Short mmCIF file of C-alpha atoms in Angstrom, two decimals:
data_model
loop_
_atom_site.label_atom_id
_atom_site.label_comp_id
_atom_site.label_asym_id
_atom_site.label_seq_id
_atom_site.Cartn_x
_atom_site.Cartn_y
_atom_site.Cartn_z
CA MET A 1 -113.58 -22.46 85.53
CA LYS A 2 -111.64 -25.43 86.86
CA VAL A 3 -111.81 -27.04 83.42
CA VAL A 4 -110.57 -23.86 81.68
CA LYS A 5 -107.80 -23.40 84.29
CA SER A 6 -106.58 -26.99 83.85
CA LEU A 7 -106.63 -26.58 80.08
CA LEU A 8 -104.52 -23.39 80.20
CA LEU A 9 -101.94 -24.89 82.57
CA GLY A 10 -101.66 -28.01 80.46
CA THR A 11 -101.14 -25.98 77.29
CA ALA A 12 -98.44 -23.84 78.95
CA ALA A 13 -96.58 -26.93 80.18
CA GLY A 14 -96.72 -28.42 76.70
CA LEU A 15 -95.37 -25.25 75.13
CA ILE A 16 -92.49 -25.15 77.65
CA ALA A 17 -91.64 -28.81 76.90
CA VAL A 18 -91.71 -28.24 73.13
CA GLY A 19 -89.67 -25.05 73.48
CA GLY A 20 -87.07 -26.91 75.60
CA ALA A 21 -86.76 -29.67 73.02
CA GLN A 22 -86.36 -27.16 70.19
CA ALA A 23 -83.68 -25.25 72.17
CA ALA A 24 -81.76 -28.47 72.74
CA ASP A 25 -81.79 -29.13 68.98
CA LEU A 26 -80.24 -25.74 68.05
CA PRO A 27 -76.57 -25.90 66.83
CA VAL A 28 -73.82 -24.73 69.19
CA LYS A 29 -72.52 -21.28 68.25
CA ALA A 30 -69.31 -21.59 66.10
CA LYS A 31 -66.03 -20.27 67.49
CA ALA A 32 -64.59 -17.15 65.89
CA VAL A 33 -62.30 -17.89 62.95
CA GLU A 34 -58.61 -17.49 63.87
CA TYR A 35 -57.30 -15.37 61.03
CA VAL A 36 -53.55 -15.39 60.29
CA LYS A 37 -51.94 -12.47 62.10
CA ILE A 38 -48.81 -10.57 61.14
CA CYS A 39 -45.80 -11.11 63.43
CA SER A 40 -43.73 -7.92 63.53
CA LEU A 41 -41.13 -9.17 66.04
CA TYR A 42 -38.61 -10.50 63.51
CA GLY A 43 -39.04 -8.34 60.43
CA ALA A 44 -41.22 -8.36 57.33
CA GLY A 45 -42.84 -11.54 56.06
CA PHE A 46 -43.44 -13.32 59.37
CA TYR A 47 -46.90 -14.54 60.48
CA TYR A 48 -48.14 -16.25 63.61
CA MET A 49 -48.94 -19.90 63.08
CA PRO A 50 -52.64 -20.11 64.04
CA GLY A 51 -53.15 -21.19 67.63
CA THR A 52 -49.47 -20.78 68.58
CA ASP A 53 -46.97 -18.10 69.58
CA THR A 54 -44.54 -19.26 66.87
CA CYS A 55 -43.83 -16.98 63.91
CA ILE A 56 -43.14 -18.44 60.47
CA LYS A 57 -41.83 -17.07 57.19
CA PHE A 58 -41.61 -18.65 53.73
CA GLY A 59 -39.21 -17.45 51.06
CA GLY A 60 -37.01 -18.51 48.17
CA TYR A 61 -36.49 -17.99 44.47
CA VAL A 62 -37.02 -19.46 41.02
CA ARG A 63 -34.01 -19.26 38.71
CA ALA A 64 -33.18 -20.10 35.09
CA ASP A 65 -29.53 -20.22 33.96
CA ALA A 66 -27.82 -20.64 30.62
CA VAL A 67 -24.04 -21.21 30.72
CA LEU A 68 -21.99 -20.72 27.56
CA GLY A 69 -18.57 -22.38 27.43
CA GLY A 70 -18.48 -23.65 31.03
CA GLY A 71 -19.16 -26.74 33.08
CA GLY A 72 -22.40 -28.14 34.44
CA ASP A 73 -22.30 -25.63 37.25
CA TYR A 74 -21.13 -22.11 36.52
CA ASP A 75 -17.36 -22.65 36.61
CA PHE A 76 -14.74 -23.03 33.87
CA ASN A 77 -14.22 -25.33 30.92
CA LYS A 78 -12.42 -28.27 32.55
CA SER A 79 -12.50 -32.05 32.53
CA THR A 80 -12.52 -34.44 35.48
CA SER A 81 -12.75 -38.21 35.78
CA SER A 82 -16.55 -38.02 35.59
CA ALA A 83 -17.27 -34.89 33.51
CA ASN A 84 -15.96 -33.63 30.19
CA GLY A 85 -15.70 -29.93 29.46
CA GLY A 86 -12.04 -29.24 28.74
CA SER A 87 -11.42 -31.72 25.94
CA ASN A 88 -12.23 -29.00 23.39
CA ASN A 89 -13.45 -31.47 20.79
CA ARG A 90 -16.75 -32.79 19.50
CA LEU A 91 -17.64 -34.13 22.95
CA THR A 92 -17.55 -30.69 24.54
CA ASN A 93 -20.82 -28.97 25.34
CA TYR A 94 -20.93 -25.40 24.03
CA TYR A 95 -23.82 -24.54 26.32
CA LEU A 96 -25.61 -25.94 29.36
CA ALA A 97 -28.85 -24.99 31.08
CA ARG A 98 -30.29 -25.23 34.58
CA ALA A 99 -33.63 -24.52 36.24
CA ARG A 100 -33.85 -24.25 40.02
CA MET A 101 -36.37 -23.56 42.75
CA ASP A 102 -35.26 -22.69 46.27
CA LEU A 103 -37.70 -22.86 49.19
CA ASN A 104 -36.79 -21.81 52.72
CA VAL A 105 -38.81 -21.97 55.94
CA ASP A 106 -37.91 -19.85 58.98
CA THR A 107 -39.65 -20.25 62.37
CA ARG A 108 -39.02 -18.31 65.59
CA THR A 109 -40.47 -18.53 69.08
CA ALA A 110 -39.74 -16.19 72.00
CA THR A 111 -38.88 -18.07 75.23
CA GLU A 112 -37.40 -17.26 78.61
CA TYR A 113 -34.03 -18.40 77.19
CA GLY A 114 -34.29 -16.15 74.16
CA VAL A 115 -35.52 -16.85 70.66
CA VAL A 116 -35.67 -20.48 69.49
CA ARG A 117 -35.16 -20.58 65.73
CA THR A 118 -35.38 -23.30 63.10
CA TYR A 119 -34.42 -22.80 59.47
CA ALA A 120 -34.45 -25.06 56.42
CA ASP A 121 -33.45 -24.33 52.83
CA MET A 122 -34.39 -26.88 50.16
CA VAL A 123 -33.26 -26.69 46.54
CA PHE A 124 -34.87 -28.45 43.57
CA THR A 125 -32.70 -28.43 40.44
CA TYR A 126 -32.93 -29.77 36.91
CA SER A 127 -29.82 -29.27 34.81
CA SER A 128 -28.04 -30.54 31.76
CA SER A 129 -24.82 -32.29 32.73
CA ASP A 130 -21.34 -32.64 31.33
CA VAL A 131 -20.34 -35.46 29.02
CA THR A 132 -19.46 -38.55 31.05
CA GLY A 133 -17.59 -40.43 28.33
CA SER A 134 -17.01 -40.80 24.61
CA ASN A 135 -20.32 -42.58 24.07
CA PRO A 136 -22.50 -40.19 22.00
CA SER A 137 -25.60 -41.21 23.96
CA ALA A 138 -24.07 -39.57 27.04
CA ILE A 139 -23.52 -36.18 25.44
CA SER A 140 -26.95 -34.73 26.18
CA SER A 141 -27.57 -36.38 29.53
CA SER A 142 -29.55 -34.40 32.09
CA SER A 143 -30.28 -34.79 35.76
CA ALA A 144 -32.74 -33.76 38.44
CA ALA A 145 -31.58 -33.24 42.00
CA LEU A 146 -32.92 -32.36 45.42
CA GLY A 147 -30.58 -30.56 47.80
CA LEU A 148 -30.75 -29.54 51.45
CA TYR A 149 -28.46 -26.56 51.97
CA HIS A 150 -29.58 -25.61 55.47
CA ALA A 151 -31.45 -27.40 58.26
CA PHE A 152 -30.60 -26.15 61.74
CA ILE A 153 -31.89 -25.24 65.19
CA GLN A 154 -30.60 -22.19 67.08
CA PHE A 155 -31.03 -21.88 70.84
CA ALA A 156 -29.24 -19.76 73.46
CA GLY A 157 -26.34 -18.97 71.12
CA PHE A 158 -25.93 -22.56 69.88
CA THR A 159 -26.47 -23.80 66.33
CA PHE A 160 -27.17 -27.49 65.72
CA GLY A 161 -27.45 -28.88 62.18
CA ARG A 162 -26.47 -27.95 58.65
CA THR A 163 -25.58 -24.44 57.48
CA VAL A 164 -22.62 -22.40 56.20
CA SER A 165 -19.32 -22.57 58.09
CA ILE A 166 -18.44 -19.90 60.65
CA PHE A 167 -15.06 -19.80 58.87
CA ASP A 168 -16.71 -18.32 55.77
CA ALA A 169 -17.21 -14.69 54.89
CA PRO A 170 -20.92 -13.73 54.68
CA TRP A 171 -20.74 -13.60 50.87
CA GLN A 172 -19.16 -17.08 50.62
CA SER A 173 -17.02 -17.03 47.44
CA TYR A 174 -19.27 -14.58 45.59
CA VAL A 175 -17.47 -11.33 46.41
CA ALA A 176 -19.36 -9.59 43.60
CA GLY A 177 -21.04 -12.42 41.75
CA GLY A 178 -18.84 -14.68 39.67
CA PRO A 179 -18.46 -18.41 39.03
CA ASP A 180 -18.71 -21.21 41.59
CA THR A 181 -14.99 -21.90 41.23
CA LEU A 182 -13.48 -18.61 42.40
CA PRO A 183 -10.35 -19.40 44.48
CA GLY A 184 -8.97 -17.29 47.31
CA GLY A 185 -11.08 -18.35 50.30
CA SER A 186 -13.58 -20.77 51.74
CA ASN A 187 -17.12 -21.47 50.55
CA HIS A 188 -19.74 -23.71 52.15
CA VAL A 189 -22.79 -22.27 50.38
CA ASN A 190 -24.26 -25.81 50.17
CA GLY A 191 -24.01 -26.16 53.95
CA ILE A 192 -22.03 -28.34 56.35
CA ASN A 193 -23.09 -30.29 59.45
CA GLN A 194 -21.89 -28.66 62.66
CA VAL A 195 -22.34 -27.70 66.28
CA ALA A 196 -21.47 -24.04 66.87
CA TYR A 197 -21.68 -21.44 69.60
CA THR A 198 -21.73 -17.68 69.00
CA ALA A 199 -21.27 -15.07 71.71
CA ASP A 200 -22.61 -11.58 71.07
CA PHE A 201 -20.52 -8.86 72.76
CA GLY A 202 -22.65 -5.96 71.48
CA GLN A 203 -21.81 -3.18 69.02
CA GLY A 204 -21.85 -5.76 66.22
CA ILE A 205 -18.96 -7.76 67.71
CA THR A 206 -19.33 -11.55 67.86
CA GLY A 207 -17.12 -14.54 68.50
CA SER A 208 -17.86 -18.09 67.32
CA ILE A 209 -16.43 -21.56 67.73
CA ALA A 210 -17.61 -24.74 66.02
CA LEU A 211 -17.04 -28.42 65.37
CA GLU A 212 -17.70 -28.98 61.66
CA GLU A 213 -17.98 -32.15 59.58
CA GLU A 214 -15.30 -31.39 56.99
CA THR A 215 -14.97 -35.11 56.31
CA THR A 216 -16.31 -35.54 52.78
CA ALA A 217 -14.88 -34.71 49.38
CA SER A 218 -17.71 -32.22 48.76
CA ASN A 219 -16.85 -30.21 51.88
CA GLY A 220 -13.51 -30.01 53.67
CA GLN A 221 -11.38 -32.85 52.38
CA SER A 222 -9.09 -32.39 49.44
CA ASN A 223 -7.12 -35.40 48.22
CA LEU A 224 -4.73 -37.28 50.50
CA TRP A 225 -2.51 -38.80 47.83
CA ASN A 226 -0.96 -42.24 48.36
CA VAL A 227 1.40 -41.93 45.40
CA SER A 228 2.57 -45.54 45.58
CA SER A 229 -0.42 -46.49 43.41
CA GLY A 230 -0.18 -43.69 40.83
CA THR A 231 -0.40 -44.56 37.12
CA ALA A 232 0.41 -42.72 33.89
CA ALA A 233 -3.25 -42.76 32.82
CA GLN A 234 -4.24 -41.08 36.08
CA PHE A 235 -1.34 -38.63 36.09
CA VAL A 236 -2.34 -36.71 32.97
CA THR A 237 -5.81 -36.15 34.46
CA GLY A 238 -4.38 -34.56 37.62
CA VAL A 239 -4.80 -37.69 39.74
CA TYR A 240 -1.41 -38.36 41.37
CA GLY A 241 -2.30 -41.50 43.29
CA ALA A 242 -5.03 -43.06 45.40
CA ASN A 243 -7.12 -40.66 47.49
CA ASP A 244 -6.35 -42.62 50.65
CA TRP A 245 -8.37 -41.16 53.52
CA GLY A 246 -9.16 -43.33 56.50
CA GLY A 247 -12.29 -43.20 58.64
CA THR A 248 -13.45 -40.15 60.55
CA ARG A 249 -11.57 -39.29 63.73
CA SER A 250 -12.12 -35.60 64.45
CA PRO A 251 -14.30 -32.84 63.05
CA ASP A 252 -12.62 -29.63 62.00
CA ILE A 253 -12.28 -27.13 64.83
CA THR A 254 -13.08 -23.62 63.60
CA GLY A 255 -13.31 -20.20 65.18
CA ALA A 256 -14.06 -16.65 64.05
CA VAL A 257 -14.23 -13.11 65.42
CA ARG A 258 -16.39 -10.64 63.51
CA VAL A 259 -17.12 -6.91 63.65
CA ASP A 260 -20.27 -6.05 61.68
CA GLN A 261 -21.23 -2.35 61.77
CA ALA A 262 -22.63 0.39 59.55
CA TRP A 263 -19.26 1.04 57.87
CA GLY A 264 -18.86 -2.60 56.86
CA LEU A 265 -17.48 -5.85 58.21
CA ALA A 266 -14.16 -7.34 59.32
CA GLN A 267 -13.56 -10.99 60.23
CA ILE A 268 -10.66 -13.25 61.20
CA SER A 269 -11.20 -17.02 60.89
CA VAL A 270 -9.07 -20.03 61.87
CA ALA A 271 -9.46 -23.78 61.37
CA ALA A 272 -7.70 -27.00 62.40
CA HIS A 273 -8.08 -30.02 60.08
CA ASP A 274 -7.11 -33.62 60.98
CA MET A 275 -5.53 -35.74 58.23
CA HIS A 276 -6.18 -39.40 59.05
CA ALA A 277 -4.91 -41.73 56.32
CA ALA A 278 -5.81 -45.35 55.64
CA TYR A 279 -3.04 -47.89 54.89
CA TYR A 280 0.06 -47.92 52.71
CA GLY A 281 -1.24 -51.03 51.00
CA ALA A 282 -4.37 -53.14 50.76
CA THR A 283 -4.24 -54.65 54.26
CA GLU A 284 -3.67 -53.60 57.86
CA THR A 285 -0.26 -55.25 57.98
CA SER A 286 1.08 -52.79 55.37
CA GLY A 287 1.12 -50.06 58.01
CA HIS A 288 0.03 -46.46 57.83
CA PRO A 289 1.31 -42.91 58.36
CA SER A 290 0.55 -41.11 61.61
CA ASP A 291 -2.20 -38.50 61.75
CA LYS A 292 -1.20 -34.93 61.05
CA TRP A 293 -3.08 -31.71 61.67
CA GLY A 294 -3.46 -29.09 58.99
CA TRP A 295 -4.67 -25.54 59.54
CA ALA A 296 -6.01 -22.45 57.79
CA VAL A 297 -6.38 -18.75 58.58
CA GLN A 298 -8.50 -16.25 56.67
CA GLY A 299 -9.21 -12.51 56.81
CA SER A 300 -12.32 -10.91 55.30
CA LEU A 301 -13.17 -7.22 54.86
CA SER A 302 -16.27 -5.48 53.50
CA ILE A 303 -16.42 -1.69 53.03
CA LYS A 304 -19.83 -0.07 52.58
CA ASN A 305 -21.07 3.49 52.04
CA ILE A 306 -18.18 4.35 49.75
CA PRO A 307 -18.28 7.69 47.87
CA THR A 308 -18.94 6.15 44.43
CA GLY A 309 -22.65 5.67 45.11
CA ALA A 310 -25.39 4.51 47.45
CA GLY A 311 -25.24 0.77 48.04
CA ASP A 312 -21.78 0.35 46.50
CA VAL A 313 -19.57 -2.16 48.29
CA ILE A 314 -16.04 -3.57 48.18
CA ASN A 315 -15.44 -7.14 49.46
CA LEU A 316 -11.92 -8.52 50.03
CA GLN A 317 -10.45 -11.80 51.32
CA ALA A 318 -7.06 -13.41 51.90
CA VAL A 319 -6.31 -16.95 53.08
CA TYR A 320 -3.35 -19.20 53.88
CA THR A 321 -3.56 -22.97 54.39
CA ASP A 322 -1.18 -25.76 55.37
CA GLY A 323 -2.74 -29.20 55.01
CA ALA A 324 -6.25 -27.75 54.60
CA THR A 325 -6.49 -26.91 50.89
CA ARG A 326 -10.30 -26.76 50.68
CA TYR A 327 -10.31 -23.54 52.71
CA ASN A 328 -8.71 -21.86 49.70
CA PHE A 329 -9.68 -23.95 46.65
CA GLN A 330 -13.15 -24.27 48.11
CA SER A 331 -15.94 -26.84 48.14
CA LEU A 332 -17.11 -26.21 44.55
CA PHE A 333 -13.60 -26.19 43.06
CA PRO A 334 -12.56 -29.48 41.33
CA GLN A 335 -9.84 -31.33 43.21
CA ALA A 336 -8.30 -32.88 40.07
CA PHE A 337 -8.84 -31.66 36.50
CA PHE A 338 -7.29 -31.40 33.04
CA MET A 339 -7.71 -29.10 30.03
CA PHE A 340 -6.62 -29.40 26.40
CA GLY A 341 -5.58 -26.67 23.96
CA GLY A 342 -3.66 -26.08 20.78
CA SER A 343 0.04 -26.66 20.16
CA SER A 344 2.45 -25.85 17.33
CA SER A 345 4.90 -28.61 18.25
CA ALA A 346 2.78 -31.57 19.41
CA TYR A 347 -0.56 -33.23 18.75
CA GLN A 348 -2.16 -30.85 21.25
CA SER A 349 -1.33 -29.16 24.54
CA ILE A 350 -2.50 -30.24 27.97
CA GLY A 351 -2.61 -28.65 31.40
CA PHE A 352 -3.57 -30.56 34.54
CA ALA A 353 -3.71 -29.92 38.26
CA GLY A 354 -4.03 -32.19 41.27
CA LEU A 355 -5.01 -30.66 44.61
CA ALA A 356 -4.36 -32.27 47.97
CA ASP A 357 -4.14 -31.74 51.71
CA GLY A 358 -1.10 -34.01 51.88
CA VAL A 359 1.03 -36.65 50.14
CA PHE A 360 2.57 -39.89 51.39
CA GLY A 361 4.20 -43.03 50.01
CA THR A 362 5.01 -46.45 51.41
CA GLY A 363 6.79 -46.01 54.73
CA THR A 364 6.65 -42.19 54.78
CA GLY A 365 4.73 -39.69 56.85
CA ILE A 366 2.24 -37.17 55.44
CA ASP A 367 3.89 -34.22 53.67
CA THR A 368 1.43 -31.31 53.81
CA VAL A 369 0.45 -29.11 50.86
CA LYS A 370 0.51 -25.33 51.32
CA THR A 371 -1.67 -22.76 49.55
CA TRP A 372 -2.46 -19.07 49.65
CA GLY A 373 -5.09 -17.02 47.89
CA VAL A 374 -6.82 -13.67 47.56
CA ARG A 375 -10.09 -12.52 46.03
CA GLY A 376 -12.08 -9.33 45.85
CA GLY A 377 -14.95 -7.58 44.16
CA TYR A 378 -16.46 -4.14 43.69
CA THR A 379 -20.18 -3.57 43.03
CA HIS A 380 -21.47 -0.23 41.74
CA ASN A 381 -25.14 0.76 41.53
CA TRP A 382 -25.79 2.98 38.53
CA SER A 383 -29.43 3.42 39.54
CA PRO A 384 -32.05 1.53 41.56
CA ASN A 385 -32.53 -0.73 38.51
CA TRP A 386 -28.97 -1.24 37.24
CA ALA A 387 -25.79 -2.50 38.92
CA SER A 388 -22.40 -3.69 37.63
CA ALA A 389 -19.51 -5.47 39.29
CA ILE A 390 -15.92 -6.47 38.70
CA TYR A 391 -14.28 -9.33 40.60
CA GLY A 392 -11.25 -11.57 40.69
CA GLY A 393 -9.62 -14.41 42.58
CA TYR A 394 -6.16 -15.95 42.63
CA GLY A 395 -4.91 -19.10 44.35
CA SER A 396 -1.47 -20.71 44.53
CA LEU A 397 -0.69 -24.29 45.58
CA SER A 398 2.73 -25.72 46.49
CA TYR A 399 3.71 -29.29 47.32
CA GLY A 400 6.41 -30.01 49.91
CA SER A 401 9.79 -31.24 48.75
CA THR A 402 9.13 -34.84 49.84
CA GLY A 403 5.70 -35.01 48.25
CA LYS A 404 6.98 -33.35 45.09
CA SER A 405 9.80 -35.87 44.68
CA MET A 406 7.38 -38.81 45.03
CA ILE A 407 4.96 -37.31 42.48
CA CYS A 408 7.77 -36.57 40.05
CA ALA A 409 8.99 -40.16 40.24
CA ASN A 410 5.69 -41.13 38.61
CA PHE A 411 5.94 -38.24 36.14
CA ALA A 412 9.26 -39.64 34.88
CA THR A 413 7.43 -42.64 33.39
CA ILE A 414 5.65 -40.45 30.82
CA ALA A 415 8.03 -37.48 30.44
CA VAL A 416 9.81 -36.78 27.17
CA ALA A 417 13.55 -36.13 27.61
CA GLY A 418 14.22 -32.53 28.65
CA SER A 419 10.81 -32.04 30.35
CA THR A 420 10.64 -30.77 33.93
CA CYS A 421 8.31 -31.86 36.71
CA ASN A 422 6.66 -29.46 39.14
CA PRO A 423 3.11 -30.22 40.35
CA ASP A 424 2.70 -26.72 41.83
CA PHE A 425 0.26 -24.42 40.06
CA ASN A 426 -1.58 -21.09 40.21
CA PHE A 427 -5.16 -20.50 39.19
CA GLY A 428 -6.77 -17.11 38.53
CA VAL A 429 -10.21 -15.78 37.62
CA VAL A 430 -11.36 -12.29 36.62
CA GLY A 431 -14.82 -11.27 35.53
CA VAL A 432 -17.49 -8.62 35.13
CA ASN A 433 -21.27 -8.67 35.36
CA THR A 434 -24.30 -6.46 34.99
CA VAL A 435 -27.66 -6.91 36.74
CA TRP A 436 -30.92 -5.33 35.59
CA THR A 437 -33.79 -5.24 38.09
CA PRO A 438 -36.83 -3.92 36.17
CA VAL A 439 -39.18 -4.52 39.11
CA LYS A 440 -38.61 -5.46 42.73
CA ASN A 441 -37.33 -9.02 43.28
CA LEU A 442 -36.89 -9.76 39.56
CA ALA A 443 -33.34 -9.67 38.19
CA PHE A 444 -31.62 -10.45 34.89
CA THR A 445 -27.85 -11.05 35.02
CA ALA A 446 -25.07 -11.38 32.45
CA ASP A 447 -21.73 -12.52 33.88
CA LEU A 448 -18.53 -13.04 31.85
CA SER A 449 -15.41 -14.60 33.41
CA TRP A 450 -11.94 -15.65 32.28
CA SER A 451 -10.08 -18.45 34.09
CA ARG A 452 -6.41 -19.37 33.67
CA LEU A 453 -4.46 -22.41 34.83
CA ASP A 454 -0.80 -21.46 35.32
CA GLN A 455 0.83 -24.89 35.63
CA LYS A 456 4.52 -25.36 36.39
CA TYR A 457 5.29 -28.42 34.27
CA SER A 458 7.27 -27.81 31.08
CA GLY A 459 8.17 -29.83 28.01
CA PHE A 460 6.21 -32.80 26.65
CA VAL A 461 4.64 -36.06 27.83
CA ASN A 462 3.85 -39.37 26.15
CA ALA A 463 0.25 -39.51 27.36
CA PRO A 464 -1.82 -42.69 27.18
CA ALA A 465 -5.28 -42.59 25.63
CA ILE A 466 -7.91 -40.81 27.73
CA ALA A 467 -11.25 -42.45 26.96
CA SER A 468 -13.44 -39.92 28.80
CA ALA A 469 -12.09 -37.12 26.59
CA ALA A 470 -11.73 -39.20 23.40
CA LYS A 471 -8.02 -38.29 23.31
CA PRO A 472 -5.59 -40.70 21.61
CA ALA A 473 -2.26 -41.83 22.97
CA ALA A 474 0.14 -39.17 21.69
CA VAL A 475 2.81 -36.66 22.60
CA TYR A 476 1.26 -33.58 24.23
CA GLU A 477 2.85 -30.26 25.07
CA LEU A 478 2.65 -29.17 28.73
CA LYS A 479 1.15 -25.71 28.58
CA ASP A 480 -0.97 -23.21 30.52
CA GLN A 481 -4.69 -23.22 29.66
CA ASP A 482 -7.43 -20.57 29.45
CA SER A 483 -11.21 -20.67 29.61
CA PHE A 484 -13.99 -18.15 29.00
CA THR A 485 -17.48 -18.60 30.44
CA MET A 486 -20.68 -16.57 30.07
CA MET A 487 -23.60 -17.04 32.44
CA LEU A 488 -27.06 -15.63 31.67
CA ARG A 489 -29.59 -15.72 34.51
CA ALA A 490 -33.18 -14.78 35.24
CA GLN A 491 -34.23 -14.91 38.89
CA ARG A 492 -37.44 -14.12 40.77
CA ASN A 493 -37.20 -13.90 44.55
CA PHE A 494 -40.26 -14.31 46.76
#
């Protein structure tokens, strides 16, 4: 019995040891998979980032454009120092094309201070470009570009980073579609660096103030002409002198009050813009004009739920500027351009326009440039799948008497006897479009616009040769110019 008992106990101990070893070799049980969960706090399309309490949303669009008779971007048929559209000769592109993808990322996190938000909007574009000279190899040049329209952080009412200006209306310059060069108000659709604070008073009423980096030619600075260096070759391209800005001194100070309710929207915006010039000449000892502040004021109105149909809307704007021209002839509007047309009494006709915040010459102060403008649009929905719109914009620019006299002194070197000098001008745009949406988030657009330069020069000029437009030295008639542009677009939002 003792032998049997010892044998049984030994076997049991062995089995326990083997069982313990096998249990130790078993894999640890895997954690449950953290599936992506919908975040319903901030609207459709948000998801919780796995393992966090931050919600994220991806969006954007893919777009294909064909532009007939316009510039590289959807604007009007004009020429500048670096692009050729308004020469109306064998160098002019009759059509241009562009493909674009937009990707935006929106994150939000609830905190004891309120929602912390980050937002970024990146744009990838490939487009055919305007002619850059009379060399035939440049005619079909194309370009790829990467843009960053928005990249900002919002916290406790503050916005830090790059986004649209608080001065702008919510629709930017696209009151009902239309070209990039619609005058009559501001437009920072490509974004601007800023620090802003917005106070929410409830009932859709907000007030905002911001410091904005309107210190580049692509944003808030128009030309600051030093006319002492103007030449005849520059003059007939709308360049009245050297664009003589100094270094940065102050951001633009902007403010806005907005009422945004079910009936529509109303907004009043103001801006202060510092003009800080460089030197009269090439060195410090030549001296410089004192700084001068320009300003702008804008009113915006949107009326919704009008009797003509569900979803119909009317958008209106009006603006006045003094030394802050970009708030009217906005960031996508060329700041110096020229256009050619026919003439019955000269080789051809020419119209040109030079825009500026101010003008100065050797020993003078800055003489500010004043502008005013209006724009508006009406969109009508025929059905859930079809919509049409009509829109227009008009801007007027006037130089001061001192600046005008200095510019006209340079004009006298090319003027034919009997011609008159007046660098003021008006510019208008009207257009119509139709949008077909066969399925949700897919739209096909046809947009036709007419632009007109109403320049105030009269008579004739002995113009030098303009190489970028392949124009010979000849007598040209000073005349208003017109341009028609058709844009065809396919766009898929996601």
